[in-house]
Backbone atoms as SQL, in Angstrom:
CREATE TABLE atoms (id INTEGER PRIMARY KEY, chain TEXT, resi INTEGER, resn TEXT, atom TEXT, x REAL, y REAL, z REAL);
INSERT INTO atoms VALUES
  (1, 'A', 1, 'UNK', 'N', -0.942, 190.735, 221.165),
  (2, 'A', 1, 'UNK', 'CA', -2.898, 191.526, 220.304),
  (3, 'A', 1, 'UNK', 'C', -3.366, 190.708, 219.956),
  (4, 'A', 2, 'UNK', 'N', -3.355, 189.645, 220.262),
  (5, 'A', 2, 'UNK', 'CA', -4.410, 188.709, 220.405),
  (6, 'A', 2, 'UNK', 'C', -5.817, 188.724, 220.334),
  (7, 'A', 3, 'UNK', 'N', -6.512, 189.857, 221.365),
  (8, 'A', 3, 'UNK', 'CA', -7.608, 190.359, 221.777),
  (9, 'A', 3, 'UNK', 'C', -7.859, 192.035, 221.286),
  (10, 'A', 4, 'UNK', 'N', -6.622, 192.442, 220.737),
  (11, 'A', 4, 'UNK', 'CA', -6.775, 193.976, 220.447),
  (12, 'A', 4, 'UNK', 'C', -6.101, 194.741, 221.377),
  (13, 'A', 5, 'UNK', 'N', -6.040, 196.312, 220.858),
  (14, 'A', 5, 'UNK', 'CA', -4.354, 196.950, 221.586),
  (15, 'A', 5, 'UNK', 'C', -5.329, 197.318, 222.759),
  (16, 'A', 6, 'UNK', 'N', -4.864, 196.899, 224.125),
  (17, 'A', 6, 'UNK', 'CA', -5.149, 196.628, 225.315),
  (18, 'A', 6, 'UNK', 'C', -4.659, 198.387, 225.824),
  (19, 'A', 7, 'UNK', 'N', -3.550, 199.110, 225.066),
  (20, 'A', 7, 'UNK', 'CA', -3.744, 200.458, 225.130),
  (21, 'A', 7, 'UNK', 'C', -4.214, 201.190, 224.960),
  (22, 'A', 8, 'UNK', 'N', -5.236, 201.110, 224.271),
  (23, 'A', 8, 'UNK', 'CA', -6.520, 202.075, 223.442),
  (24, 'A', 8, 'UNK', 'C', -7.399, 201.577, 224.454),
  (25, 'A', 9, 'UNK', 'N', -7.776, 202.788, 224.647),
  (26, 'A', 9, 'UNK', 'CA', -8.683, 203.425, 225.467),
  (27, 'A', 9, 'UNK', 'C', -10.651, 202.749, 225.300),
  (28, 'A', 10, 'UNK', 'N', -10.577, 203.366, 224.095),
  (29, 'A', 10, 'UNK', 'CA', -12.165, 202.862, 223.231),
  (30, 'A', 10, 'UNK', 'C', -11.681, 201.104, 223.576),
  (31, 'A', 11, 'UNK', 'N', -10.315, 200.389, 222.986),
  (32, 'A', 11, 'UNK', 'CA', -11.033, 198.252, 223.914),
  (33, 'A', 11, 'UNK', 'C', -11.087, 198.768, 224.930),
  (34, 'A', 12, 'UNK', 'N', -10.165, 199.093, 225.463),
  (35, 'A', 12, 'UNK', 'CA', -10.805, 198.741, 227.277),
  (36, 'A', 12, 'UNK', 'C', -12.091, 199.548, 227.442),
  (37, 'A', 13, 'UNK', 'N', -12.893, 200.091, 227.509),
  (38, 'A', 13, 'UNK', 'CA', -13.595, 200.566, 227.477),
  (39, 'A', 13, 'UNK', 'C', -14.993, 199.303, 227.377),
  (40, 'A', 14, 'UNK', 'N', -14.381, 198.666, 226.161),
  (41, 'A', 14, 'UNK', 'CA', -15.558, 198.171, 225.464),
  (42, 'A', 14, 'UNK', 'C', -15.278, 196.487, 225.954),
  (43, 'A', 15, 'UNK', 'N', -14.444, 195.776, 226.519),
  (44, 'A', 15, 'UNK', 'CA', -14.549, 195.117, 226.853),
  (45, 'A', 15, 'UNK', 'C', -13.946, 194.671, 228.650),
  (46, 'A', 16, 'UNK', 'N', -13.815, 195.778, 229.382),
  (47, 'A', 16, 'UNK', 'CA', -13.979, 196.228, 230.673),
  (48, 'A', 16, 'UNK', 'C', -15.310, 196.028, 231.545),
  (49, 'A', 17, 'UNK', 'N', -15.200, 194.879, 232.604),
  (50, 'A', 17, 'UNK', 'CA', -15.933, 195.188, 233.183),
  (51, 'A', 17, 'UNK', 'C', -16.323, 196.574, 234.069),
  (52, 'A', 18, 'UNK', 'N', -15.376, 196.820, 234.086),
  (53, 'A', 18, 'UNK', 'CA', -15.235, 198.342, 235.053),
  (54, 'A', 18, 'UNK', 'C', -15.952, 199.283, 234.201),
  (55, 'A', 19, 'UNK', 'N', -16.050, 199.359, 233.189),
  (56, 'A', 19, 'UNK', 'CA', -17.177, 199.923, 232.402),
  (57, 'A', 19, 'UNK', 'C', -19.092, 199.312, 231.869),
  (58, 'A', 20, 'UNK', 'N', -18.943, 198.053, 232.075),
  (59, 'A', 20, 'UNK', 'CA', -20.132, 198.033, 232.311),
  (60, 'A', 20, 'UNK', 'C', -20.765, 197.443, 233.157),
  (61, 'A', 21, 'UNK', 'N', -20.943, 197.610, 235.193),
  (62, 'A', 21, 'UNK', 'CA', -21.382, 197.418, 236.202),
  (63, 'A', 21, 'UNK', 'C', -22.947, 197.492, 235.742),
  (64, 'A', 22, 'UNK', 'N', -23.463, 198.261, 234.891),
  (65, 'A', 22, 'UNK', 'CA', -24.889, 198.495, 234.523),
  (66, 'A', 22, 'UNK', 'C', -25.157, 197.146, 234.595),
  (67, 'A', 23, 'UNK', 'N', -24.807, 196.812, 233.661),
  (68, 'A', 23, 'UNK', 'CA', -25.327, 195.479, 232.695),
  (69, 'A', 23, 'UNK', 'C', -25.129, 193.845, 233.940),
  (70, 'A', 24, 'UNK', 'N', -25.060, 193.987, 235.089),
  (71, 'A', 24, 'UNK', 'CA', -24.248, 192.835, 235.983),
  (72, 'A', 24, 'UNK', 'C', -25.378, 192.961, 236.482),
  (73, 'A', 25, 'UNK', 'N', -26.686, 192.018, 236.430),
  (74, 'A', 25, 'UNK', 'CA', -27.564, 191.809, 236.996),
  (75, 'A', 25, 'UNK', 'C', -27.565, 190.620, 238.804),
  (76, 'A', 26, 'UNK', 'N', -26.694, 189.615, 238.065),
  (77, 'A', 26, 'UNK', 'CA', -26.580, 188.082, 238.686),
  (78, 'A', 26, 'UNK', 'C', -25.311, 188.727, 239.798),
  (79, 'A', 27, 'UNK', 'N', -25.922, 187.934, 240.898),
  (80, 'A', 27, 'UNK', 'CA', -24.738, 188.531, 242.111),
  (81, 'A', 27, 'UNK', 'C', -23.383, 187.499, 241.890),
  (82, 'A', 28, 'UNK', 'N', -22.487, 188.840, 242.585),
  (83, 'A', 28, 'UNK', 'CA', -20.650, 188.215, 242.332),
  (84, 'A', 28, 'UNK', 'C', -19.957, 188.290, 243.469),
  (85, 'A', 29, 'UNK', 'N', -19.714, 186.978, 242.935),
  (86, 'A', 29, 'UNK', 'CA', -18.510, 187.319, 244.523),
  (87, 'A', 29, 'UNK', 'C', -17.098, 187.321, 243.771),
  (88, 'A', 30, 'UNK', 'N', -16.579, 188.209, 244.443),
  (89, 'A', 30, 'UNK', 'CA', -14.952, 189.033, 243.865),
  (90, 'A', 30, 'UNK', 'C', -13.955, 188.304, 245.086),
  (91, 'A', 31, 'UNK', 'N', -13.060, 187.527, 244.812),
  (92, 'A', 31, 'UNK', 'CA', -12.003, 186.824, 245.580),
  (93, 'A', 31, 'UNK', 'C', -11.124, 187.308, 244.595),
  (94, 'A', 32, 'UNK', 'N', -10.059, 188.487, 245.841),
  (95, 'A', 32, 'UNK', 'CA', -9.190, 188.997, 244.723),
  (96, 'A', 32, 'UNK', 'C', -7.709, 188.868, 246.060),
  (97, 'A', 33, 'UNK', 'N', -6.694, 189.239, 245.108),
  (98, 'A', 33, 'UNK', 'CA', -5.305, 188.724, 246.092),
  (99, 'A', 33, 'UNK', 'C', -4.618, 190.398, 245.939),
  (100, 'A', 34, 'UNK', 'N', -4.282, 191.070, 247.748),
  (101, 'A', 34, 'UNK', 'CA', -4.108, 191.677, 247.663),
  (102, 'A', 34, 'UNK', 'C', -2.360, 191.905, 246.799),
  (103, 'A', 35, 'UNK', 'N', -1.865, 191.819, 246.879),
  (104, 'A', 35, 'UNK', 'CA', -0.772, 191.435, 245.875),
  (105, 'A', 35, 'UNK', 'C', -0.542, 191.522, 244.611),
  (106, 'A', 36, 'UNK', 'N', -2.264, 191.627, 244.352),
  (107, 'A', 36, 'UNK', 'CA', -1.729, 191.036, 242.592),
  (108, 'A', 36, 'UNK', 'C', -1.156, 191.892, 241.730),
  (109, 'A', 37, 'UNK', 'N', -0.302, 191.806, 240.578),
  (110, 'A', 37, 'UNK', 'CA', 0.156, 192.702, 239.832),
  (111, 'A', 37, 'UNK', 'C', -0.387, 193.155, 238.703),
  (112, 'A', 38, 'UNK', 'N', -1.271, 191.932, 238.118),
  (113, 'A', 38, 'UNK', 'CA', -2.015, 192.063, 236.920),
  (114, 'A', 38, 'UNK', 'C', -3.668, 193.355, 236.632),
  (115, 'A', 39, 'UNK', 'N', -4.569, 192.630, 238.483),
  (116, 'A', 39, 'UNK', 'CA', -5.343, 193.185, 237.976),
  (117, 'A', 39, 'UNK', 'C', -4.954, 194.605, 239.796),
  (118, 'A', 40, 'UNK', 'N', -4.774, 195.377, 239.238),
  (119, 'A', 40, 'UNK', 'CA', -5.364, 196.083, 240.895),
  (120, 'A', 40, 'UNK', 'C', -5.798, 195.766, 241.953),
  (121, 'A', 41, 'UNK', 'N', -5.997, 196.427, 242.809),
  (122, 'A', 41, 'UNK', 'CA', -6.080, 196.349, 243.654),
  (123, 'A', 41, 'UNK', 'C', -7.758, 197.511, 243.983),
  (124, 'A', 42, 'UNK', 'N', -7.339, 198.358, 242.622),
  (125, 'A', 42, 'UNK', 'CA', -8.434, 199.924, 242.750),
  (126, 'A', 42, 'UNK', 'C', -8.803, 199.432, 242.066),
  (127, 'A', 43, 'UNK', 'N', -8.619, 198.302, 241.355),
  (128, 'A', 43, 'UNK', 'CA', -9.414, 197.798, 240.433),
  (129, 'A', 43, 'UNK', 'C', -10.883, 197.019, 240.984),
  (130, 'A', 44, 'UNK', 'N', -10.798, 196.480, 241.636),
  (131, 'A', 44, 'UNK', 'CA', -11.054, 195.561, 242.126),
  (132, 'A', 44, 'UNK', 'C', -12.240, 196.440, 243.360),
  (133, 'A', 45, 'UNK', 'N', -11.503, 197.463, 243.227),
  (134, 'A', 45, 'UNK', 'CA', -12.339, 198.511, 244.748),
  (135, 'A', 45, 'UNK', 'C', -13.478, 198.436, 243.860),
  (136, 'A', 46, 'UNK', 'N', -13.206, 199.048, 242.168),
  (137, 'A', 46, 'UNK', 'CA', -13.978, 200.313, 242.312),
  (138, 'A', 46, 'UNK', 'C', -15.020, 199.462, 241.601),
  (139, 'A', 47, 'UNK', 'N', -14.824, 198.268, 241.178),
  (140, 'A', 47, 'UNK', 'CA', -16.312, 197.138, 240.901),
  (141, 'A', 47, 'UNK', 'C', -16.800, 197.098, 241.903),
  (142, 'A', 48, 'UNK', 'N', -16.098, 196.707, 243.243),
  (143, 'A', 48, 'UNK', 'CA', -17.154, 196.293, 244.273),
  (144, 'A', 48, 'UNK', 'C', -17.835, 196.784, 244.307),
  (145, 'A', 49, 'UNK', 'N', -17.514, 198.398, 245.155),
  (146, 'A', 49, 'UNK', 'CA', -18.100, 199.490, 245.683),
  (147, 'A', 49, 'UNK', 'C', -19.397, 200.071, 244.257),
  (148, 'A', 50, 'UNK', 'N', -18.800, 200.079, 243.018),
  (149, 'A', 50, 'UNK', 'CA', -19.477, 200.997, 241.960),
  (150, 'A', 50, 'UNK', 'C', -21.423, 199.702, 243.045),
  (151, 'A', 51, 'UNK', 'N', -20.706, 197.777, 241.841),
  (152, 'A', 51, 'UNK', 'CA', -22.005, 197.499, 242.563),
  (153, 'A', 51, 'UNK', 'C', -22.799, 197.957, 244.198),
  (154, 'A', 52, 'UNK', 'N', -22.171, 197.293, 245.215),
  (155, 'A', 52, 'UNK', 'CA', -23.380, 198.105, 246.773),
  (156, 'A', 52, 'UNK', 'C', -23.608, 198.888, 246.388),
  (157, 'A', 53, 'UNK', 'N', -22.935, 200.301, 245.460),
  (158, 'A', 53, 'UNK', 'CA', -23.560, 200.968, 245.318),
  (159, 'A', 53, 'UNK', 'C', -25.155, 201.119, 244.719),
  (160, 'A', 54, 'UNK', 'N', -24.788, 200.776, 243.565),
  (161, 'A', 54, 'UNK', 'CA', -26.025, 200.568, 242.793),
  (162, 'A', 54, 'UNK', 'C', -27.047, 199.447, 243.422),
  (163, 'A', 55, 'UNK', 'N', -26.612, 198.674, 244.207),
  (164, 'A', 55, 'UNK', 'CA', -27.885, 197.994, 244.818),
  (165, 'A', 55, 'UNK', 'C', -27.941, 196.510, 244.358),
  (166, 'A', 56, 'UNK', 'N', -26.313, 195.849, 243.795),
  (167, 'A', 56, 'UNK', 'CA', -26.153, 194.515, 243.152),
  (168, 'A', 56, 'UNK', 'C', -25.962, 193.913, 244.212),
  (169, 'A', 57, 'UNK', 'N', -25.971, 192.564, 244.070),
  (170, 'A', 57, 'UNK', 'CA', -25.672, 191.778, 245.195),
  (171, 'A', 57, 'UNK', 'C', -24.035, 191.424, 245.028),
  (172, 'A', 58, 'UNK', 'N', -23.408, 192.101, 245.571),
  (173, 'A', 58, 'UNK', 'CA', -21.767, 191.633, 244.993),
  (174, 'A', 58, 'UNK', 'C', -21.427, 191.168, 247.161),
  (175, 'A', 59, 'UNK', 'N', -20.860, 190.075, 246.700),
  (176, 'A', 59, 'UNK', 'CA', -19.181, 190.354, 247.775),
  (177, 'A', 59, 'UNK', 'C', -18.382, 190.085, 247.558),
  (178, 'A', 60, 'UNK', 'N', -17.249, 190.400, 248.933),
  (179, 'A', 60, 'UNK', 'CA', -15.983, 190.915, 248.164),
  (180, 'A', 60, 'UNK', 'C', -14.751, 190.660, 248.874),
  (181, 'A', 61, 'UNK', 'N', -13.752, 189.658, 248.988),
  (182, 'A', 61, 'UNK', 'CA', -12.992, 189.184, 249.935),
  (183, 'A', 61, 'UNK', 'C', -11.969, 189.652, 249.371),
  (184, 'A', 62, 'UNK', 'N', -10.848, 190.438, 250.289),
  (185, 'A', 62, 'UNK', 'CA', -9.212, 190.451, 249.595),
  (186, 'A', 62, 'UNK', 'C', -8.733, 189.425, 250.472),
  (187, 'A', 63, 'UNK', 'N', -7.416, 188.909, 250.401),
  (188, 'A', 63, 'UNK', 'CA', -6.655, 188.049, 250.583),
  (189, 'A', 63, 'UNK', 'C', -5.467, 188.606, 250.625),
  (190, 'A', 64, 'UNK', 'N', -4.988, 189.321, 251.389),
  (191, 'A', 64, 'UNK', 'CA', -3.860, 190.296, 250.926),
  (192, 'A', 64, 'UNK', 'C', -2.432, 190.232, 251.288),
  (193, 'A', 65, 'UNK', 'N', -1.968, 188.108, 251.766),
  (194, 'A', 65, 'UNK', 'CA', -0.861, 187.234, 251.338),
  (195, 'A', 65, 'UNK', 'C', -1.223, 186.914, 250.106),
  (196, 'A', 66, 'UNK', 'N', -2.448, 186.987, 248.914),
  (197, 'A', 66, 'UNK', 'CA', -2.017, 186.908, 247.706),
  (198, 'A', 66, 'UNK', 'C', -2.134, 187.383, 246.692),
  (199, 'A', 67, 'UNK', 'N', -1.506, 187.011, 245.297),
  (200, 'A', 67, 'UNK', 'CA', -0.865, 187.502, 244.326),
  (201, 'A', 67, 'UNK', 'C', -2.249, 187.048, 243.115),
  (202, 'A', 68, 'UNK', 'N', -2.036, 186.884, 242.115),
  (203, 'A', 68, 'UNK', 'CA', -2.915, 186.983, 240.588),
  (204, 'A', 68, 'UNK', 'C', -3.224, 184.783, 241.031),
  (205, 'A', 69, 'UNK', 'N', -4.424, 185.031, 241.543),
  (206, 'A', 69, 'UNK', 'CA', -4.559, 182.941, 241.986),
  (207, 'A', 69, 'UNK', 'C', -4.400, 182.979, 243.311),
  (208, 'A', 70, 'UNK', 'N', -4.359, 182.586, 243.691),
  (209, 'A', 70, 'UNK', 'CA', -4.092, 181.661, 245.615),
  (210, 'A', 70, 'UNK', 'C', -3.682, 181.050, 245.468),
  (211, 'A', 71, 'UNK', 'N', -2.488, 180.817, 246.075),
  (212, 'A', 71, 'UNK', 'CA', -2.033, 179.826, 245.897),
  (213, 'A', 71, 'UNK', 'C', -1.091, 178.915, 247.364),
  (214, 'A', 72, 'UNK', 'N', -1.748, 179.650, 248.574),
  (215, 'A', 72, 'UNK', 'CA', -1.285, 179.815, 250.077),
  (216, 'A', 72, 'UNK', 'C', -2.842, 178.796, 250.443),
  (217, 'A', 73, 'UNK', 'N', -2.668, 177.495, 250.414),
  (218, 'A', 73, 'UNK', 'CA', -3.615, 176.287, 251.254),
  (219, 'A', 73, 'UNK', 'C', -4.055, 177.052, 252.171),
  (220, 'A', 74, 'UNK', 'N', -3.861, 177.601, 253.105),
  (221, 'A', 74, 'UNK', 'CA', -5.342, 178.331, 253.565),
  (222, 'A', 74, 'UNK', 'C', -6.000, 179.074, 253.251),
  (223, 'A', 75, 'UNK', 'N', -5.598, 179.725, 252.216),
  (224, 'A', 75, 'UNK', 'CA', -6.341, 180.609, 251.574),
  (225, 'A', 75, 'UNK', 'C', -7.493, 180.258, 250.181),
  (226, 'A', 76, 'UNK', 'N', -7.331, 179.191, 250.023),
  (227, 'A', 76, 'UNK', 'CA', -7.178, 177.932, 248.841),
  (228, 'A', 76, 'UNK', 'C', -9.265, 177.679, 249.351),
  (229, 'A', 77, 'UNK', 'N', -8.570, 177.063, 250.504),
  (230, 'A', 77, 'UNK', 'CA', -9.387, 175.719, 251.658),
  (231, 'A', 77, 'UNK', 'C', -10.584, 176.992, 251.927),
  (232, 'A', 78, 'UNK', 'N', -10.210, 177.962, 252.397),
  (233, 'A', 78, 'UNK', 'CA', -11.352, 179.694, 252.553),
  (234, 'A', 78, 'UNK', 'C', -12.007, 180.166, 252.278),
  (235, 'A', 79, 'UNK', 'N', -11.527, 180.442, 250.465),
  (236, 'A', 79, 'UNK', 'CA', -12.131, 181.188, 249.534),
  (237, 'A', 79, 'UNK', 'C', -13.049, 179.507, 249.528),
  (238, 'A', 80, 'UNK', 'N', -12.684, 178.539, 249.330),
  (239, 'A', 80, 'UNK', 'CA', -13.294, 177.244, 248.768),
  (240, 'A', 80, 'UNK', 'C', -15.005, 177.262, 249.649),
  (241, 'A', 81, 'UNK', 'N', -14.282, 177.798, 251.298),
  (242, 'A', 81, 'UNK', 'CA', -15.516, 177.562, 252.268),
  (243, 'A', 81, 'UNK', 'C', -16.634, 178.516, 251.854),
  (244, 'A', 82, 'UNK', 'N', -16.249, 179.925, 251.146),
  (245, 'A', 82, 'UNK', 'CA', -16.981, 181.056, 251.374),
  (246, 'A', 82, 'UNK', 'C', -18.018, 181.005, 249.908),
  (247, 'A', 83, 'UNK', 'N', -17.035, 180.273, 248.768),
  (248, 'A', 83, 'UNK', 'CA', -17.694, 179.610, 247.278),
  (249, 'A', 83, 'UNK', 'C', -18.830, 178.895, 247.479),
  (250, 'A', 84, 'UNK', 'N', -19.010, 178.240, 248.761),
  (251, 'A', 84, 'UNK', 'CA', -19.978, 176.998, 248.594),
  (252, 'A', 84, 'UNK', 'C', -20.844, 178.214, 249.547),
  (253, 'A', 85, 'UNK', 'N', -20.467, 178.661, 250.800),
  (254, 'A', 85, 'UNK', 'CA', -22.105, 179.182, 251.385),
  (255, 'A', 85, 'UNK', 'C', -21.926, 180.278, 249.858),
  (256, 'A', 86, 'UNK', 'N', -21.810, 181.303, 249.177),
  (257, 'A', 86, 'UNK', 'CA', -22.168, 181.943, 248.032),
  (258, 'A', 86, 'UNK', 'C', -23.399, 181.254, 247.132),
  (259, 'A', 87, 'UNK', 'N', -22.526, 179.910, 246.722),
  (260, 'A', 87, 'UNK', 'CA', -23.677, 179.435, 246.013),
  (261, 'A', 87, 'UNK', 'C', -25.057, 178.895, 246.123),
  (262, 'A', 88, 'UNK', 'N', -24.960, 178.196, 248.119),
  (263, 'A', 88, 'UNK', 'CA', -25.782, 177.775, 248.546),
  (264, 'A', 88, 'UNK', 'C', -27.010, 178.965, 248.500),
  (265, 'A', 89, 'UNK', 'N', -26.286, 179.982, 248.987),
  (266, 'A', 89, 'UNK', 'CA', -27.350, 181.305, 249.660),
  (267, 'A', 89, 'UNK', 'C', -27.569, 181.702, 247.960),
  (268, 'A', 90, 'UNK', 'N', -27.178, 181.958, 246.873),
  (269, 'A', 90, 'UNK', 'CA', -28.182, 182.406, 245.796),
  (270, 'A', 90, 'UNK', 'C', -28.445, 181.286, 244.335),
  (271, 'A', 91, 'UNK', 'N', -28.067, 179.967, 244.843),
  (272, 'A', 91, 'UNK', 'CA', -28.568, 179.110, 243.764),
  (273, 'A', 91, 'UNK', 'C', -29.239, 177.619, 244.653),
  (274, 'A', 92, 'UNK', 'N', -29.209, 178.335, 246.117),
  (275, 'A', 92, 'UNK', 'CA', -29.726, 176.578, 246.801),
  (276, 'A', 92, 'UNK', 'C', -28.946, 175.568, 247.329),
  (277, 'A', 93, 'UNK', 'N', -29.763, 174.929, 247.751),
  (278, 'A', 93, 'UNK', 'CA', -28.850, 173.639, 247.804),
  (279, 'A', 93, 'UNK', 'C', -27.761, 173.416, 249.176),
  (280, 'A', 94, 'UNK', 'N', -27.358, 172.404, 249.548),
  (281, 'A', 94, 'UNK', 'CA', -26.799, 171.878, 250.973),
  (282, 'A', 94, 'UNK', 'C', -25.538, 172.903, 250.977),
  (283, 'A', 95, 'UNK', 'N', -25.133, 172.891, 252.144),
  (284, 'A', 95, 'UNK', 'CA', -23.604, 173.862, 252.192),
  (285, 'A', 95, 'UNK', 'C', -24.023, 173.446, 253.857),
  (286, 'A', 96, 'UNK', 'N', -21.893, 172.854, 254.006),
  (287, 'A', 96, 'UNK', 'CA', -21.436, 172.110, 255.429),
  (288, 'A', 96, 'UNK', 'C', -20.753, 173.663, 255.270),
  (289, 'A', 97, 'UNK', 'N', -21.407, 174.401, 256.607),
  (290, 'A', 97, 'UNK', 'CA', -21.110, 175.607, 257.333),
  (291, 'A', 97, 'UNK', 'C', -19.404, 174.994, 257.775),
  (292, 'A', 98, 'UNK', 'N', -18.538, 175.916, 257.679),
  (293, 'A', 98, 'UNK', 'CA', -17.263, 175.458, 258.454),
  (294, 'A', 98, 'UNK', 'C', -16.350, 176.722, 258.977),
  (295, 'A', 99, 'UNK', 'N', -16.097, 176.918, 259.815),
  (296, 'A', 99, 'UNK', 'CA', -15.387, 177.841, 260.723),
  (297, 'A', 99, 'UNK', 'C', -14.212, 178.730, 260.162),
  (298, 'A', 100, 'UNK', 'N', -13.713, 180.265, 259.834),
  (299, 'A', 100, 'UNK', 'CA', -13.204, 180.653, 258.940),
  (300, 'A', 100, 'UNK', 'C', -11.440, 179.752, 258.855),
  (301, 'A', 101, 'UNK', 'N', -10.594, 179.502, 258.030),
  (302, 'A', 101, 'UNK', 'CA', -9.369, 179.058, 258.573),
  (303, 'A', 101, 'UNK', 'C', -8.454, 179.648, 259.477),
  (304, 'A', 102, 'UNK', 'N', -8.074, 179.143, 260.418),
  (305, 'A', 102, 'UNK', 'CA', -7.264, 179.736, 261.098),
  (306, 'A', 102, 'UNK', 'C', -5.985, 180.802, 260.264),
  (307, 'A', 103, 'UNK', 'N', -5.132, 179.890, 259.628),
  (308, 'A', 103, 'UNK', 'CA', -4.672, 180.240, 259.165),
  (309, 'A', 103, 'UNK', 'C', -4.587, 181.101, 257.473),
  (310, 'A', 104, 'UNK', 'N', -5.766, 181.996, 257.427),
  (311, 'A', 104, 'UNK', 'CA', -6.161, 182.725, 256.228),
  (312, 'A', 104, 'UNK', 'C', -6.636, 183.900, 257.297),
  (313, 'A', 105, 'UNK', 'N', -6.255, 185.299, 256.471),
  (314, 'A', 105, 'UNK', 'CA', -6.316, 186.565, 257.438),
  (315, 'A', 105, 'UNK', 'C', -7.453, 187.438, 255.955),
  (316, 'A', 106, 'UNK', 'N', -8.652, 186.818, 255.188),
  (317, 'A', 106, 'UNK', 'CA', -9.481, 187.504, 254.455),
  (318, 'A', 106, 'UNK', 'C', -9.562, 188.672, 254.862),
  (319, 'A', 107, 'UNK', 'N', -9.655, 189.975, 254.631),
  (320, 'A', 107, 'UNK', 'CA', -10.474, 191.181, 254.528),
  (321, 'A', 107, 'UNK', 'C', -11.512, 191.400, 253.693),
  (322, 'A', 108, 'UNK', 'N', -12.534, 192.602, 254.339),
  (323, 'A', 108, 'UNK', 'CA', -13.918, 192.239, 253.458),
  (324, 'A', 108, 'UNK', 'C', -14.406, 193.875, 253.054),
  (325, 'A', 109, 'UNK', 'N', -13.656, 194.208, 252.376),
  (326, 'A', 109, 'UNK', 'CA', -13.700, 196.136, 252.060),
  (327, 'A', 109, 'UNK', 'C', -15.077, 196.358, 251.953),
  (328, 'A', 110, 'UNK', 'N', -16.171, 195.753, 251.832),
  (329, 'A', 110, 'UNK', 'CA', -17.695, 196.567, 251.293),
  (330, 'A', 110, 'UNK', 'C', -17.994, 196.524, 253.239),
  (331, 'A', 111, 'UNK', 'N', -17.344, 195.957, 253.822),
  (332, 'A', 111, 'UNK', 'CA', -17.984, 195.806, 255.415),
  (333, 'A', 111, 'UNK', 'C', -17.542, 197.360, 255.681),
  (334, 'A', 112, 'UNK', 'N', -16.301, 197.863, 255.761),
  (335, 'A', 112, 'UNK', 'CA', -16.129, 199.217, 256.074),
  (336, 'A', 112, 'UNK', 'C', -16.405, 200.126, 255.892),
  (337, 'A', 113, 'UNK', 'N', -16.828, 200.750, 254.668),
  (338, 'A', 113, 'UNK', 'CA', -17.319, 201.593, 254.205),
  (339, 'A', 113, 'UNK', 'C', -18.453, 201.614, 252.721),
  (340, 'A', 114, 'UNK', 'N', -18.660, 202.805, 252.184),
  (341, 'A', 114, 'UNK', 'CA', -19.900, 202.752, 251.429),
  (342, 'A', 114, 'UNK', 'C', -19.447, 203.350, 250.052);
C-alpha cells in the first residue's frame, strides 16, 4: 500500500495512463513483452490503439518472447536501435541506420488494424 489501494477503481482511474490518453501529447514509443505478467498485453494494446485512433503519435512494438523487461540480448539490441530511430525522428539528431537483429522477432500490432 505504498502508493494506495490498487484494488480500488477510483485509485486506478486516477493514476493509470489508460484513463488519461487524452492528456498525452508527446510522441510515445511503447515496447512490450508478450509474456509480461505485470502489464497485460491487452492493456498495452488499449493505450496504443486509443492513441492511434486519436492521431496521437505512437509506435508500438511487442516482443513475443519477453516478459516484464527485456532479457534477451537480441531483443535489447533491436529495441535500442528502434529507440535511437524514434528519438532521432522526434527530437532530431543523427542516427545509425541498422538492420533488424536476425534473432529478434518483434511484432507491430498497429500496422495490422486500426
